[in-house]
mmCIF file of N, CA, C and O in Angstrom:
data_model
loop_
_atom_site.group_PDB
_atom_site.id
_atom_site.type_symbol
_atom_site.label_atom_id
_atom_site.label_comp_id
_atom_site.label_asym_id
_atom_site.label_seq_id
_atom_site.Cartn_x
_atom_site.Cartn_y
_atom_site.Cartn_z
ATOM 1 N N MET A 1100 58.011 -120.196 73.249
ATOM 2 C CA MET A 1100 56.686 -120.444 72.652
ATOM 3 C C MET A 1100 55.731 -119.155 72.607
ATOM 4 O O MET A 1100 55.666 -118.558 73.626
ATOM 5 N N ALA A 1101 55.390 -119.070 71.661
ATOM 6 C CA ALA A 1101 54.486 -117.567 71.391
ATOM 7 C C ALA A 1101 53.173 -117.875 71.592
ATOM 8 O O ALA A 1101 52.617 -118.825 71.280
ATOM 9 N N LYS A 1102 52.402 -116.823 72.235
ATOM 10 C CA LYS A 1102 50.853 -116.911 72.568
ATOM 11 C C LYS A 1102 50.273 -115.885 71.521
ATOM 12 O O LYS A 1102 50.834 -114.807 71.430
ATOM 13 N N HIS A 1103 49.262 -116.195 70.791
ATOM 14 C CA HIS A 1103 48.753 -115.439 69.947
ATOM 15 C C HIS A 1103 47.233 -115.246 70.453
ATOM 16 O O HIS A 1103 46.522 -116.089 70.532
ATOM 17 N N ARG A 1104 46.775 -113.795 70.421
ATOM 18 C CA ARG A 1104 45.514 -113.596 70.780
ATOM 19 C C ARG A 1104 44.759 -112.335 69.955
ATOM 20 O O ARG A 1104 45.578 -111.377 69.763
ATOM 21 N N PHE A 1105 43.735 -112.475 69.418
ATOM 22 C CA PHE A 1105 43.079 -111.674 68.644
ATOM 23 C C PHE A 1105 42.573 -110.408 69.642
ATOM 24 O O PHE A 1105 42.066 -110.705 70.700
ATOM 25 N N ILE A 1106 42.594 -109.392 69.166
ATOM 26 C CA ILE A 1106 42.119 -107.963 69.918
ATOM 27 C C ILE A 1106 40.848 -107.665 69.259
ATOM 28 O O ILE A 1106 40.695 -107.213 68.187
ATOM 29 N N ALA A 1107 39.798 -108.085 70.087
ATOM 30 C CA ALA A 1107 38.408 -107.826 69.561
ATOM 31 C C ALA A 1107 38.157 -106.270 69.505
ATOM 32 O O ALA A 1107 38.468 -105.478 70.313
ATOM 33 N N GLY A 1108 37.400 -105.967 68.283
ATOM 34 C CA GLY A 1108 37.129 -104.400 68.009
ATOM 35 C C GLY A 1108 38.277 -103.610 67.645
ATOM 36 O O GLY A 1108 38.078 -102.415 67.429
ATOM 37 N N ALA A 1109 39.411 -104.177 67.457
ATOM 38 C CA ALA A 1109 40.621 -103.346 67.000
ATOM 39 C C ALA A 1109 40.737 -102.991 65.555
ATOM 40 O O ALA A 1109 40.243 -103.924 64.899
ATOM 41 N N VAL A 1110 41.123 -101.797 65.360
ATOM 42 C CA VAL A 1110 41.273 -101.586 63.910
ATOM 43 C C VAL A 1110 42.567 -101.392 63.567
ATOM 44 O O VAL A 1110 43.448 -100.736 64.087
ATOM 45 N N CYS A 1111 43.022 -102.017 62.353
ATOM 46 C CA CYS A 1111 44.595 -101.873 62.027
ATOM 47 C C CYS A 1111 44.963 -100.492 61.590
ATOM 48 O O CYS A 1111 44.079 -99.906 60.726
ATOM 49 N N PRO A 1112 45.886 -99.755 62.073
ATOM 50 C CA PRO A 1112 46.167 -98.432 61.725
ATOM 51 C C PRO A 1112 46.614 -98.345 60.223
ATOM 52 O O PRO A 1112 46.724 -97.370 59.533
ATOM 53 N N GLU A 1113 47.046 -99.490 59.634
ATOM 54 C CA GLU A 1113 47.628 -99.472 58.216
ATOM 55 C C GLU A 1113 46.553 -99.684 57.165
ATOM 56 O O GLU A 1113 46.374 -98.790 56.327
ATOM 57 N N CYS A 1114 45.623 -100.609 57.313
ATOM 58 C CA CYS A 1114 44.625 -100.892 56.402
ATOM 59 C C CYS A 1114 43.257 -100.637 56.734
ATOM 60 O O CYS A 1114 42.325 -100.571 55.866
ATOM 61 N N GLY A 1115 43.020 -100.348 57.993
ATOM 62 C CA GLY A 1115 41.701 -99.871 58.429
ATOM 63 C C GLY A 1115 40.724 -101.204 58.789
ATOM 64 O O GLY A 1115 39.648 -100.943 59.018
ATOM 65 N N GLU A 1116 41.376 -102.256 58.542
ATOM 66 C CA GLU A 1116 40.480 -103.568 58.745
ATOM 67 C C GLU A 1116 40.127 -103.775 60.303
ATOM 68 O O GLU A 1116 40.984 -103.679 61.103
ATOM 69 N N LEU A 1117 38.806 -104.083 60.430
ATOM 70 C CA LEU A 1117 38.270 -104.370 61.816
ATOM 71 C C LEU A 1117 38.617 -105.860 62.227
ATOM 72 O O LEU A 1117 38.398 -106.707 61.307
ATOM 73 N N ASP A 1118 38.841 -106.092 63.483
ATOM 74 C CA ASP A 1118 39.046 -107.350 64.091
ATOM 75 C C ASP A 1118 40.102 -108.196 63.176
ATOM 76 O O ASP A 1118 40.062 -109.454 63.022
ATOM 77 N N SER A 1119 41.213 -107.500 62.894
ATOM 78 C CA SER A 1119 42.266 -108.321 62.174
ATOM 79 C C SER A 1119 43.696 -108.165 62.814
ATOM 80 O O SER A 1119 44.628 -108.840 62.472
ATOM 81 N N LEU A 1120 43.683 -107.576 64.000
ATOM 82 C CA LEU A 1120 44.814 -107.373 64.866
ATOM 83 C C LEU A 1120 44.915 -108.636 65.905
ATOM 84 O O LEU A 1120 43.921 -108.877 66.585
ATOM 85 N N LYS A 1121 46.291 -109.047 65.959
ATOM 86 C CA LYS A 1121 46.491 -110.090 66.970
ATOM 87 C C LYS A 1121 47.694 -109.539 67.889
ATOM 88 O O LYS A 1121 48.604 -109.102 67.407
ATOM 89 N N LEU A 1122 47.589 -109.988 69.123
ATOM 90 C CA LEU A 1122 48.743 -109.812 70.053
ATOM 91 C C LEU A 1122 49.559 -111.003 70.117
ATOM 92 O O LEU A 1122 48.925 -112.168 70.329
ATOM 93 N N VAL A 1123 50.745 -110.683 69.909
ATOM 94 C CA VAL A 1123 51.763 -112.025 70.095
ATOM 95 C C VAL A 1123 52.705 -111.594 71.303
ATOM 96 O O VAL A 1123 53.333 -110.683 71.371
ATOM 97 N N ILE A 1124 52.668 -112.751 72.196
ATOM 98 C CA ILE A 1124 53.484 -112.636 73.362
ATOM 99 C C ILE A 1124 54.429 -113.618 73.370
ATOM 100 O O ILE A 1124 54.101 -114.790 73.308
ATOM 101 N N VAL A 1125 55.815 -113.229 73.396
ATOM 102 C CA VAL A 1125 56.804 -114.153 73.400
ATOM 103 C C VAL A 1125 57.774 -114.075 74.707
ATOM 104 O O VAL A 1125 58.064 -113.042 74.979
ATOM 105 N N GLU A 1126 57.953 -115.182 75.344
ATOM 106 C CA GLU A 1126 58.776 -115.041 76.584
ATOM 107 C C GLU A 1126 60.136 -115.730 76.177
ATOM 108 O O GLU A 1126 60.095 -116.805 75.767
ATOM 109 N N GLN A 1127 61.219 -115.004 76.315
ATOM 110 C CA GLN A 1127 62.507 -115.384 76.073
ATOM 111 C C GLN A 1127 63.469 -115.090 77.246
ATOM 112 O O GLN A 1127 63.618 -113.814 77.527
ATOM 113 N N GLN A 1128 64.205 -115.941 77.787
ATOM 114 C CA GLN A 1128 65.215 -115.740 78.800
ATOM 115 C C GLN A 1128 64.687 -114.846 79.926
ATOM 116 O O GLN A 1128 65.360 -113.814 80.214
ATOM 117 N N GLY A 1129 63.435 -114.857 80.405
ATOM 118 C CA GLY A 1129 63.002 -114.212 81.263
ATOM 119 C C GLY A 1129 62.258 -112.768 80.964
ATOM 120 O O GLY A 1129 61.951 -112.138 81.837
ATOM 121 N N LEU A 1130 62.434 -112.525 79.712
ATOM 122 C CA LEU A 1130 61.763 -111.341 79.192
ATOM 123 C C LEU A 1130 60.530 -111.679 78.388
ATOM 124 O O LEU A 1130 60.355 -112.678 77.744
ATOM 125 N N THR A 1131 59.642 -110.722 78.402
ATOM 126 C CA THR A 1131 58.438 -110.887 77.741
ATOM 127 C C THR A 1131 58.219 -109.797 76.596
ATOM 128 O O THR A 1131 58.394 -108.528 76.991
ATOM 129 N N LEU A 1132 58.242 -110.328 75.498
ATOM 130 C CA LEU A 1132 58.113 -109.345 74.309
ATOM 131 C C LEU A 1132 56.783 -109.414 73.694
ATOM 132 O O LEU A 1132 56.259 -110.464 73.624
ATOM 133 N N GLU A 1133 56.211 -108.171 73.508
ATOM 134 C CA GLU A 1133 54.775 -108.141 72.927
ATOM 135 C C GLU A 1133 54.871 -107.433 71.605
ATOM 136 O O GLU A 1133 55.609 -106.479 71.392
ATOM 137 N N SER A 1134 54.110 -107.930 70.592
ATOM 138 C CA SER A 1134 53.958 -107.236 69.402
ATOM 139 C C SER A 1134 52.454 -107.422 68.878
ATOM 140 O O SER A 1134 51.854 -108.165 69.449
ATOM 141 N N VAL A 1135 52.212 -106.593 67.854
ATOM 142 C CA VAL A 1135 50.801 -106.510 67.388
ATOM 143 C C VAL A 1135 51.036 -106.754 65.892
ATOM 144 O O VAL A 1135 51.898 -106.295 65.195
ATOM 145 N N GLU A 1136 50.246 -107.633 65.292
ATOM 146 C CA GLU A 1136 50.313 -107.974 63.827
ATOM 147 C C GLU A 1136 48.924 -108.040 63.329
ATOM 148 O O GLU A 1136 48.030 -108.580 63.834
ATOM 149 N N CYS A 1137 48.831 -107.419 61.914
ATOM 150 C CA CYS A 1137 47.549 -107.561 61.232
ATOM 151 C C CYS A 1137 47.646 -108.672 60.273
ATOM 152 O O CYS A 1137 48.564 -109.138 59.670
ATOM 153 N N VAL A 1138 46.533 -109.514 60.332
ATOM 154 C CA VAL A 1138 46.524 -110.734 59.546
ATOM 155 C C VAL A 1138 46.074 -110.444 58.173
ATOM 156 O O VAL A 1138 46.119 -111.296 57.163
ATOM 157 N N SER A 1139 45.552 -109.182 57.968
ATOM 158 C CA SER A 1139 44.980 -108.862 56.542
ATOM 159 C C SER A 1139 46.225 -108.292 55.859
ATOM 160 O O SER A 1139 46.398 -108.633 54.657
ATOM 161 N N CYS A 1140 46.892 -107.322 56.367
ATOM 162 C CA CYS A 1140 48.011 -106.612 55.446
ATOM 163 C C CYS A 1140 49.400 -106.844 55.992
ATOM 164 O O CYS A 1140 50.334 -106.388 55.351
ATOM 165 N N GLY A 1141 49.639 -107.557 57.118
ATOM 166 C CA GLY A 1141 50.903 -107.879 57.589
ATOM 167 C C GLY A 1141 51.522 -106.651 58.501
ATOM 168 O O GLY A 1141 52.636 -106.734 58.683
ATOM 169 N N TYR A 1142 50.838 -105.701 58.788
ATOM 170 C CA TYR A 1142 51.382 -104.526 59.492
ATOM 171 C C TYR A 1142 51.808 -105.228 60.829
ATOM 172 O O TYR A 1142 51.333 -106.145 61.422
ATOM 173 N N HIS A 1143 52.978 -104.765 61.485
ATOM 174 C CA HIS A 1143 53.649 -105.182 62.453
ATOM 175 C C HIS A 1143 54.228 -104.151 63.521
ATOM 176 O O HIS A 1143 54.788 -103.058 62.954
ATOM 177 N N ALA A 1144 53.887 -104.115 64.826
ATOM 178 C CA ALA A 1144 54.365 -102.987 65.601
ATOM 179 C C ALA A 1144 54.815 -103.887 66.907
ATOM 180 O O ALA A 1144 54.183 -104.828 67.312
ATOM 181 N N GLU A 1145 55.827 -103.360 67.517
ATOM 182 C CA GLU A 1145 56.497 -103.906 68.608
ATOM 183 C C GLU A 1145 56.232 -102.917 69.846
ATOM 184 O O GLU A 1145 56.400 -101.662 69.641
ATOM 185 N N ARG A 1146 56.078 -103.543 70.983
ATOM 186 C CA ARG A 1146 55.968 -102.553 72.178
ATOM 187 C C ARG A 1146 57.417 -102.353 72.604
ATOM 188 O O ARG A 1146 58.128 -103.246 72.704
ATOM 189 N N PRO A 1147 57.694 -100.834 72.858
ATOM 190 C CA PRO A 1147 59.042 -100.683 73.374
ATOM 191 C C PRO A 1147 59.441 -101.565 74.569
ATOM 192 O O PRO A 1147 58.610 -101.703 75.500
ATOM 193 N N GLU A 1148 60.650 -101.839 74.693
ATOM 194 C CA GLU A 1148 61.151 -102.560 75.798
ATOM 195 C C GLU A 1148 60.889 -101.892 77.046
ATOM 196 O O GLU A 1148 61.071 -100.825 77.254
ATOM 197 N N GLY A 1149 60.450 -102.716 78.165
ATOM 198 C CA GLY A 1149 60.203 -102.039 79.343
ATOM 199 C C GLY A 1149 58.705 -101.642 79.615
ATOM 200 O O GLY A 1149 58.263 -101.188 80.688
ATOM 201 N N GLN A 1150 57.916 -101.767 78.614
ATOM 202 C CA GLN A 1150 56.527 -101.234 78.723
ATOM 203 C C GLN A 1150 55.712 -102.418 78.578
ATOM 204 O O GLN A 1150 54.386 -102.192 78.625
ATOM 205 N N ALA A 1151 56.171 -103.755 78.703
ATOM 206 C CA ALA A 1151 55.276 -104.833 78.743
ATOM 207 C C ALA A 1151 54.423 -104.952 79.923
ATOM 208 O O ALA A 1151 54.995 -104.624 81.167
ATOM 209 N N SER A 1152 52.964 -105.256 79.730
ATOM 210 C CA SER A 1152 52.106 -105.124 80.880
ATOM 211 C C SER A 1152 52.289 -106.321 81.631
ATOM 212 O O SER A 1152 52.278 -107.466 81.221
ATOM 213 N N GLU A 1153 52.413 -106.315 83.061
ATOM 214 C CA GLU A 1153 52.510 -107.350 83.936
ATOM 215 C C GLU A 1153 51.127 -107.281 84.645
ATOM 216 O O GLU A 1153 50.751 -106.439 85.587
ATOM 217 N N SER A 1154 50.198 -108.249 84.296
ATOM 218 C CA SER A 1154 48.894 -108.215 85.015
ATOM 219 C C SER A 1154 48.848 -109.018 86.273
ATOM 220 O O SER A 1154 49.543 -110.170 86.301
ATOM 221 N N THR A 1155 48.149 -108.630 87.242
ATOM 222 C CA THR A 1155 48.168 -109.126 88.502
ATOM 223 C C THR A 1155 46.801 -109.640 88.647
ATOM 224 O O THR A 1155 45.948 -109.161 87.998
ATOM 225 N N ASP A 1156 46.502 -110.357 89.730
ATOM 226 C CA ASP A 1156 45.049 -110.937 90.057
ATOM 227 C C ASP A 1156 44.166 -109.584 90.275
ATOM 228 O O ASP A 1156 43.052 -109.724 90.178
ATOM 229 N N ALA A 1157 44.902 -108.518 90.985
ATOM 230 C CA ALA A 1157 44.052 -107.375 91.391
ATOM 231 C C ALA A 1157 43.505 -106.693 90.017
ATOM 232 O O ALA A 1157 42.562 -106.017 90.124
ATOM 233 N N GLU A 1158 44.316 -106.783 88.977
ATOM 234 C CA GLU A 1158 43.903 -106.063 87.806
ATOM 235 C C GLU A 1158 43.051 -106.886 86.759
ATOM 236 O O GLU A 1158 42.340 -106.398 86.027
ATOM 237 N N LEU A 1159 42.867 -108.147 87.303
ATOM 238 C CA LEU A 1159 42.164 -109.163 86.329
ATOM 239 C C LEU A 1159 40.640 -108.905 86.430
ATOM 240 O O LEU A 1159 40.164 -108.956 87.493
ATOM 241 N N ILE A 1160 39.936 -108.861 85.348
ATOM 242 C CA ILE A 1160 38.590 -108.217 85.402
ATOM 243 C C ILE A 1160 37.703 -109.710 85.325
ATOM 244 O O ILE A 1160 36.750 -109.925 86.028
ATOM 245 N N GLY A 1161 38.085 -110.459 84.330
ATOM 246 C CA GLY A 1161 37.370 -111.588 84.004
ATOM 247 C C GLY A 1161 38.242 -112.756 83.362
ATOM 248 O O GLY A 1161 39.137 -112.317 82.700
ATOM 249 N N LEU A 1162 38.040 -114.007 83.513
ATOM 250 C CA LEU A 1162 38.851 -114.993 82.954
ATOM 251 C C LEU A 1162 37.979 -115.912 82.132
ATOM 252 O O LEU A 1162 36.948 -116.507 82.737
ATOM 253 N N PHE A 1163 38.014 -115.999 80.673
ATOM 254 C CA PHE A 1163 37.341 -116.819 79.955
ATOM 255 C C PHE A 1163 37.792 -118.150 79.846
ATOM 256 O O PHE A 1163 39.019 -118.384 79.481
ATOM 257 N N LYS A 1164 37.021 -119.236 80.261
ATOM 258 C CA LYS A 1164 37.477 -120.694 80.104
ATOM 259 C C LYS A 1164 36.548 -121.284 79.391
ATOM 260 O O LYS A 1164 35.255 -121.460 79.588
ATOM 261 N N PRO A 1165 36.940 -121.565 78.025
ATOM 262 C CA PRO A 1165 35.952 -122.304 77.146
ATOM 263 C C PRO A 1165 35.682 -123.607 77.376
ATOM 264 O O PRO A 1165 36.484 -124.353 78.120
#
Protein backbone atom coordinates (compact mmCIF):
# COMPACT_ATOMS: atom_id res chain seq x y z
CA MET A 1 0.00 0.00 0.00
CA ALA A 2 1.38 3.40 -0.96
CA LYS A 3 1.31 6.50 1.23
CA HIS A 4 0.89 9.85 -0.53
CA ARG A 5 1.91 13.11 1.16
CA PHE A 6 2.06 16.57 -0.38
CA ILE A 7 5.26 18.56 0.15
CA ALA A 8 4.30 22.05 1.30
CA GLY A 9 6.19 24.89 -0.33
CA ALA A 10 7.95 22.66 -2.88
CA VAL A 11 8.35 23.80 -6.48
CA CYS A 12 8.33 21.29 -9.35
CA PRO A 13 11.69 21.33 -11.14
CA GLU A 14 9.95 20.57 -14.46
CA CYS A 15 7.00 22.98 -14.65
CA GLY A 16 7.77 25.39 -11.77
CA GLU A 17 4.35 24.93 -10.15
CA LEU A 18 4.24 25.63 -6.40
CA ASP A 19 2.70 23.07 -4.01
CA SER A 20 2.16 20.42 -6.69
CA LEU A 21 4.71 17.80 -5.54
CA LYS A 22 3.74 14.75 -3.54
CA LEU A 23 5.93 12.16 -1.88
CA VAL A 24 4.94 8.56 -2.56
CA ILE A 25 6.19 5.94 -0.10
CA VAL A 26 5.78 2.27 -1.03
CA GLU A 27 6.84 -0.59 1.22
CA GLN A 28 7.50 -3.87 -0.61
CA GLN A 29 9.11 -6.99 0.79
CA GLY A 30 10.79 -5.11 3.63
CA LEU A 31 12.11 -2.33 1.37
CA THR A 32 10.91 1.26 1.42
CA LEU A 33 10.77 2.94 -1.99
CA GLU A 34 10.29 6.72 -2.18
CA SER A 35 9.45 8.83 -5.20
CA VAL A 36 8.25 12.36 -5.92
CA GLU A 37 5.48 13.14 -8.40
CA CYS A 38 4.06 16.40 -9.72
CA VAL A 39 0.27 16.40 -9.95
CA SER A 40 0.33 19.23 -12.51
CA CYS A 41 2.74 18.01 -15.19
CA GLY A 42 3.41 14.37 -14.29
CA TYR A 43 7.10 14.84 -13.39
CA HIS A 44 8.44 11.76 -11.58
CA ALA A 45 11.73 11.18 -9.74
CA GLU A 46 12.80 8.25 -7.57
CA ARG A 47 15.20 8.33 -4.67
CA PRO A 48 18.23 6.14 -5.36
CA GLU A 49 18.08 2.81 -3.53
CA GLY A 50 19.68 2.92 -0.10
CA GLN A 51 19.02 6.63 0.44
CA ALA A 52 15.52 6.29 1.90
CA SER A 53 15.25 8.20 5.13
CA GLU A 54 14.53 6.24 8.26
CA SER A 55 13.00 8.61 10.79
CA THR A 56 13.40 7.84 14.44
CA ASP A 57 11.65 9.38 17.43
CA ALA A 58 14.82 11.42 18.12
CA GLU A 59 14.52 13.06 14.68
CA LEU A 60 10.77 13.72 14.96
CA ILE A 61 10.01 17.41 15.36
CA GLY A 62 6.22 17.31 15.54
CA LEU A 63 3.31 15.06 14.69
CA PHE A 64 0.13 16.43 13.17
CA LYS A 65 -3.02 14.60 14.27
CA PRO A 66 -6.14 15.93 12.53
